[in-house]
PDB file of C-alpha atoms in Angstrom:
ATOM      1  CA  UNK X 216       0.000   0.000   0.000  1.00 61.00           C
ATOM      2  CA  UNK X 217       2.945   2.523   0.388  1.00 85.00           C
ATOM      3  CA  UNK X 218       3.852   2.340  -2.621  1.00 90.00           C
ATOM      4  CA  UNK X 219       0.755   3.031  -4.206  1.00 91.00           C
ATOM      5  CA  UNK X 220       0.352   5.794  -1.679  1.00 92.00           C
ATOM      6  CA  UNK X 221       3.875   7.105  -2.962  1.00 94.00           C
ATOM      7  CA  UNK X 222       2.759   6.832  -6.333  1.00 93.00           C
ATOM      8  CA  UNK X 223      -0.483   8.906  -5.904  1.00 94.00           C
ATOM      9  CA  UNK X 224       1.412  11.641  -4.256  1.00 94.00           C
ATOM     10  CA  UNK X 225       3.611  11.708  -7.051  1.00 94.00           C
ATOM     11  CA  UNK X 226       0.626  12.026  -9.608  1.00 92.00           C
ATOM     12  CA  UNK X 227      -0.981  14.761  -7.376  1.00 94.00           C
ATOM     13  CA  UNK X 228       2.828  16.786  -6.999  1.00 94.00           C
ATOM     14  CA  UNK X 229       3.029  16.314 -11.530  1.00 93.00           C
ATOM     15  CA  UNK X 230      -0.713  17.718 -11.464  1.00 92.00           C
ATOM     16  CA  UNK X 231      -0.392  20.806  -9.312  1.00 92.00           C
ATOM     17  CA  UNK X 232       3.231  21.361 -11.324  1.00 93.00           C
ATOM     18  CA  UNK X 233       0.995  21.287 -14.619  1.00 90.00           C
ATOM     19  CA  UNK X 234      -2.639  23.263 -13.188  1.00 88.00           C
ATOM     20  CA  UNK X 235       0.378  25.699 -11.783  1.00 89.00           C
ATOM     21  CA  UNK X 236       1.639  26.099 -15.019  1.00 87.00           C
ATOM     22  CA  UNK X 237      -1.857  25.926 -16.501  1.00 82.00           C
ATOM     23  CA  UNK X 238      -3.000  28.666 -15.029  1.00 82.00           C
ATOM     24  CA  UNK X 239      -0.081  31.055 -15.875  1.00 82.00           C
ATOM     25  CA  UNK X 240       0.042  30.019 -19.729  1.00 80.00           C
ATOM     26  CA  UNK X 241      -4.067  30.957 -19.212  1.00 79.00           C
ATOM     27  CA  UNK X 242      -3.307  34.335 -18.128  1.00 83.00           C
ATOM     28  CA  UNK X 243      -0.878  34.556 -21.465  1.00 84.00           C
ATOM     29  CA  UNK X 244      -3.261  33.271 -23.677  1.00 82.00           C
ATOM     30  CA  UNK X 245      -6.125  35.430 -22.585  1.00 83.00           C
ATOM     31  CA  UNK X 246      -4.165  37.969 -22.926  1.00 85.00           C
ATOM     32  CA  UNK X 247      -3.278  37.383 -26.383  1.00 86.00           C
ATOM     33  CA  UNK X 248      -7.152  36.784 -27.138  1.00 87.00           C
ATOM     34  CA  UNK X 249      -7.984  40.363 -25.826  1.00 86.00           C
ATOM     35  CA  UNK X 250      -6.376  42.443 -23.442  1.00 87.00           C
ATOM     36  CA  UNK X 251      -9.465  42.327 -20.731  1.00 86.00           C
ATOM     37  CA  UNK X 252     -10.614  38.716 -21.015  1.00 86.00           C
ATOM     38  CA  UNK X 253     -10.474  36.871 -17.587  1.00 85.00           C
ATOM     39  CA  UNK X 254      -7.934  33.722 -17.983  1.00 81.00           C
ATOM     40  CA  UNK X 255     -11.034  31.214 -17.360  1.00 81.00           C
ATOM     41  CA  UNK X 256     -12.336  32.946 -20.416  1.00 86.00           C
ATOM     42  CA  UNK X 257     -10.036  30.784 -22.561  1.00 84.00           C
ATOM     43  CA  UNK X 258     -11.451  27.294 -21.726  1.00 84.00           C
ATOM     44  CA  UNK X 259     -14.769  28.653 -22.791  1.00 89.00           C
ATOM     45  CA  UNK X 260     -13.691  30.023 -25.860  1.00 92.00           C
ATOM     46  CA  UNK X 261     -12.388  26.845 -26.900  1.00 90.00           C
ATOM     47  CA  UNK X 262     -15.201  24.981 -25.972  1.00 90.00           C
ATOM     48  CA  UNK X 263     -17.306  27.302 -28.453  1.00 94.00           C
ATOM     49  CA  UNK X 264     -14.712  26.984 -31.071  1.00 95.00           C
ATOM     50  CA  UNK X 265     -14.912  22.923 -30.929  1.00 93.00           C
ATOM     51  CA  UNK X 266     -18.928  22.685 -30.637  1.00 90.00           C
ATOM     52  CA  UNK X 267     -19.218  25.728 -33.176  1.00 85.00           C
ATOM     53  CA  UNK X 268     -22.736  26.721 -31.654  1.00 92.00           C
ATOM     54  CA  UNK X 269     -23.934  25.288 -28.366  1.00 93.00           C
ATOM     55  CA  UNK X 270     -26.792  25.659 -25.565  1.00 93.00           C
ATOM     56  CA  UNK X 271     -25.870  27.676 -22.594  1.00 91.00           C
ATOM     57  CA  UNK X 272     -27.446  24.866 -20.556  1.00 89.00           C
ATOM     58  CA  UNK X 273     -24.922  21.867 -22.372  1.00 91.00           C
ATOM     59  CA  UNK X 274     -22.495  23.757 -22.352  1.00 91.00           C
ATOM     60  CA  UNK X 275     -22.874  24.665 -18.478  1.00 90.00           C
ATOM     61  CA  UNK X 276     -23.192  20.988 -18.254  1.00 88.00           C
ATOM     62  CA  UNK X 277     -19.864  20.146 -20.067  1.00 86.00           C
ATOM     63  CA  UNK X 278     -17.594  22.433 -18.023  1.00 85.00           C
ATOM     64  CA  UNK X 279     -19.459  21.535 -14.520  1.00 84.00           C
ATOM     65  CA  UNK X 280     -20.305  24.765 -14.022  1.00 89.00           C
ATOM     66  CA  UNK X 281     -23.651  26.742 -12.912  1.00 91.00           C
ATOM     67  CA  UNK X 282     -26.309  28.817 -15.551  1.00 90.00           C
ATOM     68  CA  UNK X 283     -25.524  31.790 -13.758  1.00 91.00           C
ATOM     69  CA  UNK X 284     -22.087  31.731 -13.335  1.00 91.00           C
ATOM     70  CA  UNK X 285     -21.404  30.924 -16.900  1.00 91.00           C
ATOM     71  CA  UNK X 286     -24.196  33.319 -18.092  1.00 91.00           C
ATOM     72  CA  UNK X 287     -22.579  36.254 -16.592  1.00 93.00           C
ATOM     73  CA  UNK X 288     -18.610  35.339 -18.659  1.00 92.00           C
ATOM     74  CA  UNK X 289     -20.763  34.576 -21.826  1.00 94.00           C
ATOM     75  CA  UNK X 290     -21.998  38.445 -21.146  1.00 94.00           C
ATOM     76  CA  UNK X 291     -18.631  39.625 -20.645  1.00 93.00           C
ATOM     77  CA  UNK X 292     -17.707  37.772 -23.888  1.00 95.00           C
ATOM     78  CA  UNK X 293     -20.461  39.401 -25.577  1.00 96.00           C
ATOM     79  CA  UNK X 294     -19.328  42.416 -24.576  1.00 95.00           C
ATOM     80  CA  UNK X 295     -16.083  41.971 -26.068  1.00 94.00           C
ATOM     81  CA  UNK X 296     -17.194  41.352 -29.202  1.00 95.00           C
ATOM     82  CA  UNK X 297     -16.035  37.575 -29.202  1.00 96.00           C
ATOM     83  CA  UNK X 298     -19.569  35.821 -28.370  1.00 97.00           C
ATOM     84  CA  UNK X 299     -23.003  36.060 -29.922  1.00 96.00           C
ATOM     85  CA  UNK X 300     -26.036  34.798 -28.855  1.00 93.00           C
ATOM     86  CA  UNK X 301     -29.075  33.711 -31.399  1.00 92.00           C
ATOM     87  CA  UNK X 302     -32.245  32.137 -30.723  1.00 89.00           C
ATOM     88  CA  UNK X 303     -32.107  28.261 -30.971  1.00 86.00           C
ATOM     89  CA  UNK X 304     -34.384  27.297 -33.981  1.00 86.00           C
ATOM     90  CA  UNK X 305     -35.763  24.242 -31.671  1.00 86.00           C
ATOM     91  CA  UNK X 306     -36.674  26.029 -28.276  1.00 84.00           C
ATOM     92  CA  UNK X 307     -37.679  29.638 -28.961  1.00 80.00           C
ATOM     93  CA  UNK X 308     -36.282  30.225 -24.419  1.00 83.00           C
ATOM     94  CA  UNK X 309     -33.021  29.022 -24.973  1.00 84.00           C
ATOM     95  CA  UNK X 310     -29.895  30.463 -27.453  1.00 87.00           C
ATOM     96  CA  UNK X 311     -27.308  29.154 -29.163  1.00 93.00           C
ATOM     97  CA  UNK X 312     -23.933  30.321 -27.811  1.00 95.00           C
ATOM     98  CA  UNK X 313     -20.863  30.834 -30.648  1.00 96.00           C
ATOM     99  CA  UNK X 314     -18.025  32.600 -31.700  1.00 97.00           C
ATOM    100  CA  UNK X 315     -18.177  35.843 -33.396  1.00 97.00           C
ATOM    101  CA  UNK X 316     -15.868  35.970 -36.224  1.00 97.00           C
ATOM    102  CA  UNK X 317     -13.619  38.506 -34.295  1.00 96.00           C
ATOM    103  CA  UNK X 318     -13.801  35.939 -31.382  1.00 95.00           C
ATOM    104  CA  UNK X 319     -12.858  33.333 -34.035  1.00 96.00           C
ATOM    105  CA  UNK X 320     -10.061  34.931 -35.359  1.00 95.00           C
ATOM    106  CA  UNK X 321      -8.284  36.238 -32.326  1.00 94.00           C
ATOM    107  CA  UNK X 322      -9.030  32.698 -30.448  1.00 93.00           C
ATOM    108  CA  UNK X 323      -7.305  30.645 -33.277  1.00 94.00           C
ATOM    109  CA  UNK X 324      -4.355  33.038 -33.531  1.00 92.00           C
ATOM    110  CA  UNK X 325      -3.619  32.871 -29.852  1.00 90.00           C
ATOM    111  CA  UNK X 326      -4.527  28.781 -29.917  1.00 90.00           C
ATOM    112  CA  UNK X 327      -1.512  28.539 -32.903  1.00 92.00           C
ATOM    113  CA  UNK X 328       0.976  30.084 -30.359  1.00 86.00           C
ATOM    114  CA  UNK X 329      -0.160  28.073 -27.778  1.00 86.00           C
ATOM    115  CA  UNK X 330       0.279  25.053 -30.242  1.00 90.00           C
ATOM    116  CA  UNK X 331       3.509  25.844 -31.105  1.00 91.00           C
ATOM    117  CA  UNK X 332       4.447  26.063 -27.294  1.00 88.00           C
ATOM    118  CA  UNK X 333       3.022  22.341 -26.738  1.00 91.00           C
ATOM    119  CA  UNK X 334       4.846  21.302 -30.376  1.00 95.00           C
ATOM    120  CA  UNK X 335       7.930  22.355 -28.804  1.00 95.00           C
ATOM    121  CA  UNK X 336       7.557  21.022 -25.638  1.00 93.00           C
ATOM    122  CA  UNK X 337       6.781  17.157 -26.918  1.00 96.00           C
ATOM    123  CA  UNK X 338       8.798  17.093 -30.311  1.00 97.00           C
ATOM    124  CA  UNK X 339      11.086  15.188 -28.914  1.00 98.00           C
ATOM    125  CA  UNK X 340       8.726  12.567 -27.320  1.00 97.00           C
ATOM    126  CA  UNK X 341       8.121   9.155 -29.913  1.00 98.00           C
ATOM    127  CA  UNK X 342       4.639  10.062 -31.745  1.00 97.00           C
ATOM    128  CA  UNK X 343       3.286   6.843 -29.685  1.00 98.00           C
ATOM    129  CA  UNK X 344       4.041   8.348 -26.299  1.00 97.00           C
ATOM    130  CA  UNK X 345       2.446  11.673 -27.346  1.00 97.00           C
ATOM    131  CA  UNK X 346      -0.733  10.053 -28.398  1.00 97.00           C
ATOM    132  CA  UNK X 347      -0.484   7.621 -25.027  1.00 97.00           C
ATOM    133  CA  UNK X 348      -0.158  10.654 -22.843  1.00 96.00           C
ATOM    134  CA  UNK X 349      -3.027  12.506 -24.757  1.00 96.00           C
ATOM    135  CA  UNK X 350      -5.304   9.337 -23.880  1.00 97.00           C
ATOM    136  CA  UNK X 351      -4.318   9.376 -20.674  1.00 95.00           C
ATOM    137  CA  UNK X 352      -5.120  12.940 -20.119  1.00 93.00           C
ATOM    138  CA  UNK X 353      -8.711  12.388 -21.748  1.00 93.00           C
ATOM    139  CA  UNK X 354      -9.386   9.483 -19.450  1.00 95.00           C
ATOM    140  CA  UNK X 355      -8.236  11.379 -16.373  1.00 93.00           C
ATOM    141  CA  UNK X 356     -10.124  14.101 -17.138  1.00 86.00           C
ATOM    142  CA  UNK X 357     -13.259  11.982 -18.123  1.00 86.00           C
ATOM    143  CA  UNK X 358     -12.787   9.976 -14.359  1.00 90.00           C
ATOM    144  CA  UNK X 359     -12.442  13.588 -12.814  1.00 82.00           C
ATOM    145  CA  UNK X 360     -15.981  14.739 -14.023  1.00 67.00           C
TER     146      UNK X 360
END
């Protein structure tokens, strides 16, 4: 059992190392994206960009996060010019979230420098171990939720 115990603290020290780290390169990116968006900002964005229009309630759902808390950084997005809102064709209540083509823009140029970062970081890992440790992060995550 100690070793297993020694190996979970290991895991947990790696994961606050990366969330650390995380969190800084979020402050960057934001930045890059528009010099007042909040750092959380980013994961949303990205979300948006991958689901290309979305519910406010799924995507609430998919980041674990309330209706009003995420309502109130869509606004801010919207205010920014980076998020629109239209009515959903199937349920005249709800909206569809997306990117504005500003927010599109600006979101995939600061997403290529943030590739390029990760590129350089793993380029010299075999292409196996990259795609191992990319399914490894996906199952975490999906066993975190």
């Amino acid at each position: 059992m100690d070793e297993h115990l020694e190996t979970l603290r290991a895991v947990e020290h790696e994961l606050t190392a990366l969330l650390r780290r995380g969190r800084a390169v979020s402050w960057e990116v934001a930045r890059e994206v528009h010099q007042n968006l909040e750092p959380n900002a980013y994961g949303l964005l990205l979300w948006l960009r991958r689901c290309d229009s979305i519910r406010l309630t799924d995507l609430a759902g998919r980041l674990g996060i309330g209706k009003g808390t995420l309502s109130r950084q869509i606004r801010a997005l919207e205010e920014l010019g980076l998020v629109r809102r239209t009515p959903d064709p199937t349920d005249r209540r709800a909206s569809q979230l997306s990117l504005t083509e500003e927010g599109r823009q600006r979101f995939d140029a600061a997403r290529a420098a943030r590739m390029d970062h990760i590129r350089r970081v793993l380029e010299s890992w075999p292409d196996r171990d990259v795609a191992e440790f990319g399914r490894l992060l996906g199952q975490f995550n999906d066993a975190w939720s």
